[in-house]
Coordinates of C-alpha atoms in Angstrom, one line a residue:
X1 CA 84.4 89.0 145.4
X2 CA 87.9 90.7 145.2
X3 CA 88.1 89.7 141.5
X4 CA 84.7 91.4 140.8
X5 CA 85.9 94.6 142.5
X6 CA 89.2 94.4 140.5
X7 CA 87.0 94.1 137.2
X8 CA 84.8 97.0 138.1
X9 CA 87.7 99.1 139.4
X10 CA 89.6 98.7 136.1
X11 CA 86.6 99.5 134.1
X12 CA 85.8 102.5 136.1
X13 CA 89.6 103.7 135.8
X14 CA 89.6 103.4 132.1
X15 CA 86.2 105.2 131.7
X16 CA 87.6 108.0 133.9
X17 CA 90.8 108.1 131.6
X18 CA 88.7 108.1 128.6
X19 CA 86.5 111.1 130.0
X20 CA 89.5 113.0 130.9
X21 CA 91.1 112.6 127.3
X22 CA 87.8 113.6 125.8
X23 CA 87.5 116.7 127.9
X24 CA 90.9 117.8 127.0
X25 CA 90.4 117.1 123.3
X26 CA 87.2 119.1 123.4
X27 CA 89.2 122.0 125.1
X28 CA 91.7 121.9 122.2
X29 CA 88.9 122.0 119.7
X30 CA 87.4 125.0 121.6
X31 CA 90.6 126.8 121.5
X32 CA 91.2 126.1 117.8
X33 CA 87.8 127.2 116.8
X34 CA 88.3 130.4 118.8
X35 CA 91.6 131.2 117.0
X36 CA 90.2 130.3 113.5
X37 CA 86.8 132.1 113.8
X38 CA 86.9 134.5 116.5
X39 CA 90.4 135.8 117.0
X40 CA 90.6 137.1 113.3
X41 CA 87.7 139.4 113.9
X42 CA 89.8 141.0 116.9
X43 CA 92.7 141.7 114.6
X44 CA 94.7 138.6 115.3
X45 CA 95.2 137.1 111.9
X46 CA 95.7 133.6 110.7
X47 CA 99.1 132.1 109.6
X48 CA 98.3 131.9 105.9
X49 CA 101.8 131.0 104.8
X50 CA 102.2 128.3 107.3
X51 CA 98.6 126.8 106.2
X52 CA 99.6 126.8 102.6
X53 CA 102.9 125.0 103.5
X54 CA 100.7 122.5 105.5
X55 CA 98.3 122.1 102.6
X56 CA 101.2 121.1 100.2
X57 CA 102.4 118.5 102.6
X58 CA 99.0 117.2 103.5
X59 CA 97.3 117.4 100.1
X60 CA 99.7 117.9 97.1
X61 CA 102.2 115.4 98.2
X62 CA 99.4 112.8 99.0
X63 CA 98.0 113.0 95.5
X64 CA 100.0 110.0 94.1
X65 CA 99.2 107.6 96.8
X66 CA 95.5 108.5 97.0
X67 CA 94.9 108.3 93.1
X68 CA 96.8 104.9 92.8
X69 CA 94.7 103.3 95.6
X70 CA 91.5 104.8 94.3
X71 CA 92.1 103.6 90.9
X72 CA 92.9 100.2 92.2
X73 CA 89.9 99.9 94.3
X74 CA 87.7 101.0 91.5
X75 CA 89.2 98.1 89.3
X76 CA 88.6 95.7 92.2
X77 CA 85.0 96.7 92.7
X78 CA 84.3 96.6 89.2
X79 CA 85.8 93.0 88.6
X80 CA 84.1 91.5 91.7
X81 CA 80.6 93.0 90.9
X82 CA 80.8 92.3 87.3
X83 CA 81.7 88.6 88.3
X84 CA 78.3 88.3 90.1
X85 CA 76.2 90.4 87.9
X86 CA 77.2 88.4 84.8
X87 CA 75.2 85.4 86.1
X88 CA 72.1 87.5 85.8
X89 CA 73.0 89.4 82.6
X90 CA 73.0 92.6 84.4
X91 CA 76.7 93.7 83.8
X92 CA 75.4 97.3 83.1
X93 CA 74.9 97.7 86.7
X94 CA 78.4 97.4 87.4
X95 CA 78.5 101.2 86.8
X96 CA 76.1 101.8 89.6
X97 CA 77.8 99.7 92.1
X98 CA 81.2 101.3 91.3
X99 CA 79.9 104.8 91.4
X100 CA 77.8 104.7 94.4
X101 CA 80.1 102.6 96.7
X102 CA 83.0 104.8 95.7
X103 CA 81.4 108.1 96.3
X104 CA 79.4 107.3 99.3
X105 CA 81.9 105.3 101.4
X106 CA 85.1 104.0 99.9
X107 CA 86.6 107.3 98.5
X108 CA 86.2 109.4 101.9
X109 CA 87.1 106.3 104.1
X110 CA 90.1 105.1 102.4
X111 CA 91.3 108.7 101.7
X112 CA 91.0 109.5 105.5
X113 CA 92.8 106.4 106.4
X114 CA 95.6 107.1 103.9
X115 CA 96.0 110.6 105.3
X116 CA 96.1 109.4 108.8
X117 CA 98.9 107.0 108.2
X118 CA 100.8 109.6 106.2
X119 CA 99.9 113.2 107.6
X120 CA 98.2 112.4 111.0
X121 CA 101.2 110.6 112.2
X122 CA 103.6 113.3 110.9
X123 CA 101.6 115.8 112.8
X124 CA 102.0 113.9 116.1
X125 CA 105.7 113.3 115.5
X126 CA 106.3 116.9 114.7
X127 CA 104.6 118.5 117.6
X128 CA 105.8 115.8 120.0
X129 CA 109.4 116.2 118.9
X130 CA 108.9 120.1 119.6
X131 CA 107.6 119.1 123.0
X132 CA 110.3 116.8 123.9
X133 CA 113.0 119.5 122.8
X134 CA 111.0 122.1 124.8
X135 CA 110.6 124.1 121.8
X136 CA 106.8 124.6 122.6
X137 CA 107.8 126.1 126.1
X138 CA 110.0 128.4 124.0
X139 CA 107.1 129.5 122.0
X140 CA 105.2 130.5 125.0
X141 CA 108.2 132.2 126.5
X142 CA 108.4 134.4 123.2
X143 CA 104.6 135.1 123.4
X144 CA 103.4 132.7 120.8
X145 CA 100.2 130.8 121.3
X146 CA 101.1 127.1 120.6
X147 CA 97.5 126.5 119.2
X148 CA 97.5 129.4 116.9
X149 CA 101.2 128.7 115.8
X150 CA 100.9 124.9 115.4
X151 CA 97.3 123.5 115.4
X152 CA 95.4 126.2 113.5
X153 CA 97.3 125.9 110.3
X154 CA 97.4 122.0 110.3
X155 CA 93.5 122.1 111.0
X156 CA 92.7 124.4 108.2
X157 CA 95.0 122.7 105.5
X158 CA 93.4 119.3 106.7
X159 CA 89.8 120.8 106.3
X160 CA 90.7 121.9 102.8
X161 CA 92.8 119.2 101.5
X162 CA 91.1 116.0 102.7
X163 CA 87.7 116.9 101.0
X164 CA 89.6 117.9 97.8
X165 CA 91.5 114.5 97.7
X166 CA 88.2 112.8 98.3
X167 CA 86.9 114.4 95.0
X168 CA 90.1 113.3 93.2
X169 CA 89.5 109.8 94.7
X170 CA 86.0 109.7 93.6
X171 CA 87.0 110.4 89.9
X172 CA 89.8 107.9 89.9
X173 CA 87.8 105.3 91.6
X174 CA 85.0 105.5 89.0
X175 CA 87.8 105.9 86.3
X176 CA 89.1 102.5 87.5
X177 CA 85.8 100.9 87.3
X178 CA 85.1 102.4 83.7
X179 CA 88.7 101.0 82.7
X180 CA 88.2 97.4 83.6
X181 CA 84.6 97.6 82.1
X182 CA 85.6 98.8 79.0
X183 CA 88.6 95.9 78.8
X184 CA 86.5 93.0 80.1
X185 CA 82.8 93.7 79.5
X186 CA 80.6 94.1 76.7
X187 CA 79.7 97.6 77.4
X188 CA 80.1 100.8 75.2
X189 CA 81.7 104.0 76.8
X190 CA 78.5 106.0 76.3
X191 CA 76.3 103.3 78.1
X192 CA 78.6 103.2 81.1
X193 CA 78.9 106.8 81.6
X194 CA 75.1 107.3 81.2
X195 CA 74.6 104.6 83.8
X196 CA 77.0 106.3 86.1
X197 CA 75.4 109.6 86.0
X198 CA 72.1 108.2 86.3
X199 CA 73.1 106.2 89.4
X200 CA 74.6 109.3 91.3
X201 CA 72.8 111.7 93.1
X202 CA 73.7 115.2 94.6
X203 CA 73.2 113.4 98.0
X204 CA 75.8 110.8 97.4
X205 CA 78.5 113.4 96.5
X206 CA 77.7 115.8 99.4
X207 CA 77.4 113.0 101.9
X208 CA 81.0 112.0 101.0
X209 CA 82.4 115.5 101.3
X210 CA 80.6 116.0 104.8
X211 CA 82.2 112.8 106.2
X212 CA 85.6 114.0 104.8
X213 CA 85.3 117.2 106.6
X214 CA 84.5 115.5 110.0
X215 CA 87.3 113.0 109.3
X216 CA 89.7 116.0 108.7
X217 CA 88.8 117.3 112.2
X218 CA 89.3 114.0 113.7
X219 CA 92.8 113.4 112.1
X220 CA 93.9 116.9 113.0
X221 CA 92.6 117.1 116.4
X222 CA 93.9 113.6 117.5
X223 CA 97.2 114.3 115.9
X224 CA 97.8 117.4 117.6
X225 CA 96.5 116.3 121.0
X226 CA 98.6 113.3 121.1
X227 CA 101.5 115.5 120.1
X228 CA 101.1 117.9 123.0
X229 CA 100.8 114.9 125.4
X230 CA 104.2 113.1 124.4
X231 CA 106.2 112.2 127.4
X232 CA 109.5 110.3 127.7
X233 CA 111.7 111.5 125.0
X234 CA 112.0 109.7 121.6
X235 CA 110.2 106.5 122.8
X236 CA 107.3 108.7 124.0
X237 CA 107.2 110.1 120.3
X238 CA 106.9 106.8 118.9
X239 CA 104.0 105.5 121.3
X240 CA 102.2 108.8 120.9
X241 CA 102.3 108.5 117.1
X242 CA 101.1 105.1 117.2
X243 CA 98.2 105.9 119.4
X244 CA 97.3 108.9 117.2
X245 CA 97.0 106.7 114.0
X246 CA 95.1 103.8 116.0
X247 CA 92.5 106.3 117.7
X248 CA 92.2 108.4 114.5
X249 CA 91.2 105.1 112.4
X250 CA 88.8 104.0 115.0
X251 CA 87.1 107.2 115.4
X252 CA 87.0 107.7 111.5
X253 CA 85.3 104.4 111.2
X254 CA 82.9 105.0 114.0
X255 CA 82.0 108.5 112.5
X256 CA 81.5 106.8 109.2
X257 CA 79.1 104.4 110.6
X258 CA 77.2 107.4 112.4
X259 CA 77.0 109.6 109.4
X260 CA 76.0 106.6 107.1
X261 CA 73.0 105.8 109.4
X262 CA 72.0 109.4 109.4
X263 CA 72.2 110.1 105.7
X264 CA 70.7 106.7 104.6
X265 CA 68.3 105.8 107.4
X266 CA 65.4 106.6 105.5
X267 CA 66.3 104.4 102.5

């Protein structure tokens, strides 16, 4: 009986800890949206220069790795699908598979995962290091709000740059499929492009961008939250950075399942 009590007690503690973290994340999100949407109407402006700097770090500097991964994924999907479709003489539908899988799922998902590992971890490490060095307390002492000063620029930059990188990933992924099809399949360029255009719908493109926007919020909020909750010096920064990446990836995949079910439940 004691063993059963320990199991239920452990489950109950973990649930309470999860709910406590969730409540603090929601509170951080509410304060972030206040400083983005409400505070500017009251004459409290946004830190546009810092937002642009964060956009360069998150978006521009991530273009090489995002384009490379997207192009290779397009190559892989085209090769794998063509291998199966050749058995039925339907290699033309390689264009359909590449275009739809890239725009609906792989481009937003892989881009979000890459940015989580590259920028989400950097956000946690930056804020966590500032907390360990008591720089956040210094900001409060000088009258600066840490959410406005640190969280808002990163959130705005992430909201702009992640969908932009997703569009780039869409194009490069389709280009990868096009490249391998031109090199290995008996298809003309015009036929492949026309098949791709016919396969894609506006819904496919918009659903990918909507997912990217929510993925951006997840990465920014988890990264900032874990940074503010760092404890224990340099070791604590490392642990919080790891938790940030793991939690962000889990929530991104869960959100992807949720939105896919919503967008395509009628199909």
